[in-house]
C-alpha atoms as an extended CHARMM CRD file, in Angstrom:
* protein
*
       142  EXT
         1         1  MET       CA            -44.1440000000       -5.4910000000      -27.9580000000  PROA      1               0.0000000000
         2         2  LYS       CA            -44.6860000000       -5.4490000000      -24.4620000000  PROA      2               0.0000000000
         3         3  LEU       CA            -43.0430000000       -8.8830000000      -24.6740000000  PROA      3               0.0000000000
         4         4  ILE       CA            -39.5260000000       -7.5400000000      -25.7680000000  PROA      4               0.0000000000
         5         5  LEU       CA            -40.2600000000       -4.6580000000      -23.3500000000  PROA      5               0.0000000000
         6         6  LEU       CA            -40.5110000000       -7.7590000000      -20.2660000000  PROA      6               0.0000000000
         7         7  ASN       CA            -37.5280000000       -9.1610000000      -21.8710000000  PROA      7               0.0000000000
         8         8  ALA       CA            -34.6100000000       -6.0780000000      -22.4870000000  PROA      8               0.0000000000
         9         9  LEU       CA            -36.6390000000       -4.9910000000      -18.8320000000  PROA      9               0.0000000000
        10        10  ILE       CA            -35.1480000000       -8.4100000000      -16.8480000000  PROA      10              0.0000000000
        11        11  ILE       CA            -31.9110000000       -8.1870000000      -19.7900000000  PROA      11              0.0000000000
        12        12  LEU       CA            -30.5970000000       -4.6890000000      -17.8450000000  PROA      12              0.0000000000
        13        13  SER       CA            -31.6500000000       -5.9470000000      -14.2610000000  PROA      13              0.0000000000
        14        14  LEU       CA            -29.6540000000       -9.0020000000      -14.3000000000  PROA      14              0.0000000000
        15        15  PHE       CA            -26.2210000000       -6.7240000000      -16.4760000000  PROA      15              0.0000000000
        16        16  TYR       CA            -26.7720000000       -4.3110000000      -13.1930000000  PROA      16              0.0000000000
        17        17  THR       CA            -26.8570000000       -7.3590000000      -10.5400000000  PROA      17              0.0000000000
        18        18  ILE       CA            -23.7940000000       -8.8490000000      -12.3320000000  PROA      18              0.0000000000
        19        19  GLY       CA            -22.3340000000       -5.1830000000      -12.2010000000  PROA      19              0.0000000000
        20        20  GLN       CA            -22.9380000000       -5.0080000000       -8.3310000000  PROA      20              0.0000000000
        21        21  ALA       CA            -21.3740000000       -8.5890000000       -7.5810000000  PROA      21              0.0000000000
        22        22  ASP       CA            -18.1550000000       -6.9180000000       -9.5160000000  PROA      22              0.0000000000
        23        23  ASN       CA            -18.2040000000       -3.7630000000       -7.6820000000  PROA      23              0.0000000000
        24        24  ALA       CA            -18.5050000000       -5.7450000000       -4.2650000000  PROA      24              0.0000000000
        25        25  VAL       CA            -15.7510000000       -8.3980000000       -5.5010000000  PROA      25              0.0000000000
        26        26  THR       CA            -13.5880000000       -6.1580000000       -6.3790000000  PROA      26              0.0000000000
        27        27  ASN       CA            -14.1450000000       -3.9360000000       -2.8990000000  PROA      27              0.0000000000
        28        28  GLU       CA            -13.4120000000       -7.6020000000       -1.1330000000  PROA      28              0.0000000000
        29        29  SER       CA            -10.2930000000       -6.9660000000       -1.9080000000  PROA      29              0.0000000000
        30        30  MET       CA             -8.7310000000       -3.7310000000       -1.5790000000  PROA      30              0.0000000000
        31        31  ILE       CA            -10.1260000000       -4.7300000000        1.6720000000  PROA      31              0.0000000000
        32        32  LEU       CA             -8.6490000000       -8.0750000000        1.8320000000  PROA      32              0.0000000000
        33        33  HSD       CA             -4.7410000000       -7.1590000000        0.2660000000  PROA      33              0.0000000000
        34        34  PRO       CA             -4.5600000000       -3.2820000000        0.1230000000  PROA      34              0.0000000000
        35        35  GLU       CA             -1.2250000000       -4.0750000000       -1.2460000000  PROA      35              0.0000000000
        36        36  GLN       CA             -2.0280000000       -4.5340000000       -4.3900000000  PROA      36              0.0000000000
        37        37  TYR       CA             -3.5080000000       -1.6610000000       -4.5220000000  PROA      37              0.0000000000
        38        38  ILE       CA             -0.8370000000        0.8670000000       -2.6630000000  PROA      38              0.0000000000
        39        39  LYS       CA              2.6170000000        1.2330000000       -4.2320000000  PROA      39              0.0000000000
        40        40  ILE       CA              5.6130000000        3.1600000000       -2.5740000000  PROA      40              0.0000000000
        41        41  THR       CA              7.1120000000        5.1540000000       -6.0380000000  PROA      41              0.0000000000
        42        42  ASP       CA              9.8260000000        6.9160000000       -3.8030000000  PROA      42              0.0000000000
        43        43  TRP       CA             11.6370000000        7.1250000000       -0.3680000000  PROA      43              0.0000000000
        44        44  SER       CA             14.6830000000        7.9940000000        1.8260000000  PROA      44              0.0000000000
        45        45  PHE       CA             16.5340000000        6.3250000000        4.7160000000  PROA      45              0.0000000000
        46        46  PHE       CA             19.6720000000        6.9960000000        6.8050000000  PROA      46              0.0000000000
        47        47  VAL       CA             20.6310000000        5.6570000000       10.1990000000  PROA      47              0.0000000000
        48        48  PRO       CA             22.0220000000        9.3970000000       11.7840000000  PROA      48              0.0000000000
        49        49  PHE       CA             23.5310000000        7.6340000000       15.5300000000  PROA      49              0.0000000000
        50        50  GLY       CA             24.5030000000        4.3220000000       14.5430000000  PROA      50              0.0000000000
        51        51  LYS       CA             21.8470000000        2.5410000000       16.0110000000  PROA      51              0.0000000000
        52        52  VAL       CA             18.6160000000        4.0070000000       15.1080000000  PROA      52              0.0000000000
        53        53  ALA       CA             16.8340000000        4.3420000000       11.3870000000  PROA      53              0.0000000000
        54        54  ILE       CA             15.0820000000        6.7920000000        9.7530000000  PROA      54              0.0000000000
        55        55  ILE       CA             12.4390000000        7.0730000000        7.6260000000  PROA      55              0.0000000000
        56        56  HSD       CA             11.4020000000       10.2200000000        5.5980000000  PROA      56              0.0000000000
        57        57  HSD       CA              9.8390000000       11.8710000000        1.9340000000  PROA      57              0.0000000000
        58        58  VAL       CA              8.2210000000        8.6330000000        1.8160000000  PROA      58              0.0000000000
        59        59  THR       CA              5.2990000000        9.2880000000       -1.8300000000  PROA      59              0.0000000000
        60        60  ILE       CA              2.4930000000        6.7180000000       -1.7000000000  PROA      60              0.0000000000
        61        61  GLU       CA              0.5610000000        6.3130000000       -4.5040000000  PROA      61              0.0000000000
        62        62  ASN       CA             -2.7550000000        4.6240000000       -3.5610000000  PROA      62              0.0000000000
        63        63  ASN       CA             -4.9720000000        3.6490000000       -6.9280000000  PROA      63              0.0000000000
        64        64  SER       CA             -8.0500000000        2.2120000000       -4.3350000000  PROA      64              0.0000000000
        65        65  GLU       CA            -11.4060000000        3.2050000000       -4.4800000000  PROA      65              0.0000000000
        66        66  ILE       CA            -11.0930000000        2.7860000000       -0.0490000000  PROA      66              0.0000000000
        67        67  ALA       CA             -8.5030000000        4.9990000000        2.2280000000  PROA      67              0.0000000000
        68        68  TYR       CA             -5.5100000000        3.2130000000        3.9740000000  PROA      68              0.0000000000
        69        69  LYS       CA             -3.8670000000        3.9010000000        7.1560000000  PROA      69              0.0000000000
        70        70  ASP       CA             -0.7970000000        2.2390000000        8.8650000000  PROA      70              0.0000000000
        71        71  ILE       CA              0.5500000000        0.8600000000        6.0040000000  PROA      71              0.0000000000
        72        72  LYS       CA              2.9940000000       -2.2430000000        6.9200000000  PROA      72              0.0000000000
        73        73  VAL       CA              6.5480000000       -1.9810000000        4.9120000000  PROA      73              0.0000000000
        74        74  ARG       CA             10.0680000000       -4.3590000000        5.0780000000  PROA      74              0.0000000000
        75        75  VAL       CA             12.7930000000       -2.6230000000        4.9360000000  PROA      75              0.0000000000
        76        76  SER       CA             15.8440000000       -4.9010000000        3.0460000000  PROA      76              0.0000000000
        77        77  TYR       CA             18.6100000000       -4.1980000000        4.6150000000  PROA      77              0.0000000000
        78        78  TYR       CA             22.8950000000       -4.7530000000        2.2110000000  PROA      78              0.0000000000
        79        79  SER       CA             25.6870000000       -4.9010000000        3.2410000000  PROA      79              0.0000000000
        80        80  GLY       CA             27.9550000000       -1.5730000000        2.7450000000  PROA      80              0.0000000000
        81        81  SER       CA             31.4700000000       -3.1070000000        4.1360000000  PROA      81              0.0000000000
        82        82  TYR       CA             33.4510000000       -3.2140000000        0.7480000000  PROA      82              0.0000000000
        83        83  SER       CA             33.9790000000       -7.4940000000        1.8140000000  PROA      83              0.0000000000
        84        84  ASN       CA             30.3810000000       -8.6150000000        0.5130000000  PROA      84              0.0000000000
        85        85  TYR       CA             28.9510000000       -4.9330000000       -0.5780000000  PROA      85              0.0000000000
        86        86  GLY       CA             25.8290000000       -5.6220000000       -1.5500000000  PROA      86              0.0000000000
        87        87  THR       CA             24.4450000000       -8.8300000000       -0.0540000000  PROA      87              0.0000000000
        88        88  LYS       CA             21.5960000000       -8.4560000000        1.8490000000  PROA      88              0.0000000000
        89        89  ILE       CA             21.8770000000       -9.4260000000        5.5600000000  PROA      89              0.0000000000
        90        90  GLY       CA             18.5030000000       -8.3740000000        6.8890000000  PROA      90              0.0000000000
        91        91  GLY       CA             15.3630000000       -6.2520000000        6.5630000000  PROA      91              0.0000000000
        92        92  GLU       CA             12.8250000000       -4.5690000000        9.6780000000  PROA      92              0.0000000000
        93        93  THR       CA              9.3660000000       -4.8160000000        9.5830000000  PROA      93              0.0000000000
        94        94  GLY       CA              7.1640000000       -1.5900000000       10.2650000000  PROA      94              0.0000000000
        95        95  ILE       CA              4.3560000000        0.8980000000       10.1270000000  PROA      95              0.0000000000
        96        96  LEU       CA              4.2850000000        3.8480000000        9.0530000000  PROA      96              0.0000000000
        97        97  PRO       CA              1.7760000000        6.0740000000       10.5320000000  PROA      97              0.0000000000
        98        98  ILE       CA             -0.3700000000        7.5040000000        8.2580000000  PROA      98              0.0000000000
        99        99  THR       CA             -3.3590000000        7.3690000000        6.2500000000  PROA      99              0.0000000000
       100       100  VAL       CA             -3.1110000000        7.7280000000        2.9330000000  PROA      100             0.0000000000
       101       101  PRO       CA             -6.4290000000        9.3450000000        0.2320000000  PROA      101             0.0000000000
       102       102  SER       CA             -8.2500000000        6.7280000000       -2.2220000000  PROA      102             0.0000000000
       103       103  HSD       CA             -6.5760000000        7.5840000000       -5.1210000000  PROA      103             0.0000000000
       104       104  SER       CA             -3.6550000000        9.9200000000       -4.6600000000  PROA      104             0.0000000000
       105       105  LYS       CA              0.1030000000       10.3370000000       -4.3790000000  PROA      105             0.0000000000
       106       106  ASN       CA              1.7200000000       11.6700000000       -2.0950000000  PROA      106             0.0000000000
       107       107  THR       CA              4.8770000000       12.3990000000       -0.1250000000  PROA      107             0.0000000000
       108       108  TYR       CA              5.1320000000       12.0740000000        3.9070000000  PROA      108             0.0000000000
       109       109  LEU       CA              7.0680000000       11.7900000000        6.4900000000  PROA      109             0.0000000000
       110       110  GLU       CA              9.0760000000       14.8810000000        5.7970000000  PROA      110             0.0000000000
       111       111  GLY       CA              9.9590000000       15.5160000000        9.5250000000  PROA      111             0.0000000000
       112       112  GLY       CA             11.6700000000       11.7460000000        9.1650000000  PROA      112             0.0000000000
       113       113  SER       CA              9.7370000000        8.5710000000       11.3790000000  PROA      113             0.0000000000
       114       114  VAL       CA             12.0030000000        6.0990000000       13.9500000000  PROA      114             0.0000000000
       115       115  PHE       CA             11.7960000000        2.6860000000       11.3570000000  PROA      115             0.0000000000
       116       116  GLY       CA             13.5290000000        0.1740000000       14.0190000000  PROA      116             0.0000000000
       117       117  SER       CA             16.8550000000       -0.2660000000       13.9220000000  PROA      117             0.0000000000
       118       118  GLY       CA             20.1300000000        0.3530000000       11.9440000000  PROA      118             0.0000000000
       119       119  SER       CA             23.9320000000        0.7130000000       11.8600000000  PROA      119             0.0000000000
       120       120  SER       CA             26.2890000000        2.7550000000        9.5050000000  PROA      120             0.0000000000
       121       121  LEU       CA             27.7330000000       -0.7760000000        8.0450000000  PROA      121             0.0000000000
       122       122  MET       CA             25.1240000000       -1.3020000000        6.0460000000  PROA      122             0.0000000000
       123       123  TYR       CA             22.0650000000        0.7680000000        3.6110000000  PROA      123             0.0000000000
       124       124  ALA       CA             18.4640000000        0.0040000000        3.1460000000  PROA      124             0.0000000000
       125       125  GLY       CA             18.1190000000       -0.7120000000       -0.8410000000  PROA      125             0.0000000000
       126       126  ASN       CA             14.4520000000       -2.1040000000       -0.6390000000  PROA      126             0.0000000000
       127       127  ILE       CA             10.4050000000       -1.3700000000        0.5250000000  PROA      127             0.0000000000
       128       128  GLU       CA              8.2880000000       -3.3810000000        0.0190000000  PROA      128             0.0000000000
       129       129  VAL       CA              4.4050000000       -2.9810000000        0.7380000000  PROA      129             0.0000000000
       130       130  LEU       CA              3.0780000000       -5.8510000000        3.5900000000  PROA      130             0.0000000000
       131       131  GLY       CA             -0.5440000000       -4.2570000000        4.1980000000  PROA      131             0.0000000000
       132       132  ALA       CA             -2.4410000000       -1.6660000000        5.6760000000  PROA      132             0.0000000000
       133       133  THR       CA             -5.6690000000       -0.7310000000        8.0680000000  PROA      133             0.0000000000
       134       134  PRO       CA             -8.6900000000       -0.5580000000        5.4250000000  PROA      134             0.0000000000
       135       135  LEU       CA            -11.1970000000        3.0470000000        6.1210000000  PROA      135             0.0000000000
       136       136  THR       CA            -14.4830000000        2.7390000000        5.2680000000  PROA      136             0.0000000000
       137       137  GLU       CA            -17.0030000000        5.7230000000        5.7540000000  PROA      137             0.0000000000
       138       138  GLY       CA            -18.2960000000        3.9270000000        8.3680000000  PROA      138             0.0000000000
       139       139  GLY       CA            -14.2740000000        3.4840000000        9.9040000000  PROA      139             0.0000000000
       140       140  VAL       CA            -12.5450000000        1.1280000000        9.8400000000  PROA      140             0.0000000000
       141       141  SER       CA            -13.7980000000       -1.9990000000        7.9530000000  PROA      141             0.0000000000
       142       142  ASN       CA            -13.4610000000       -5.5830000000       10.1460000000  PROA      142             0.0000000000
């Protein structure tokens, strides 16, 4: 009977150790690849004065157990002229100066934020999350 109990405790401790290792791998992935956990579901973009691009009302979903700040994104620009309408002509990479809590979905930058240069002859048609700075309980993780 003691042998069965001892074997059961050993097996349970092995399962606990395996579970802890899986959590460590998952947390490492959340730190190294935040772009896999952050999803932009809605956003608006305009160029009010012909030179400066404004991004606003950005809805971000964070499926991670880690909060992130300074979301790095790339916005693709497409031609708005008649002759080559819809042709990708460039893009802009920038930082959204926000902090996104873990397991959240919120709208940010409702007042707008400057996002580099722009032109009334093009429109923004795609946004891609490139990365972010992960936050941990003790502050910014390395």
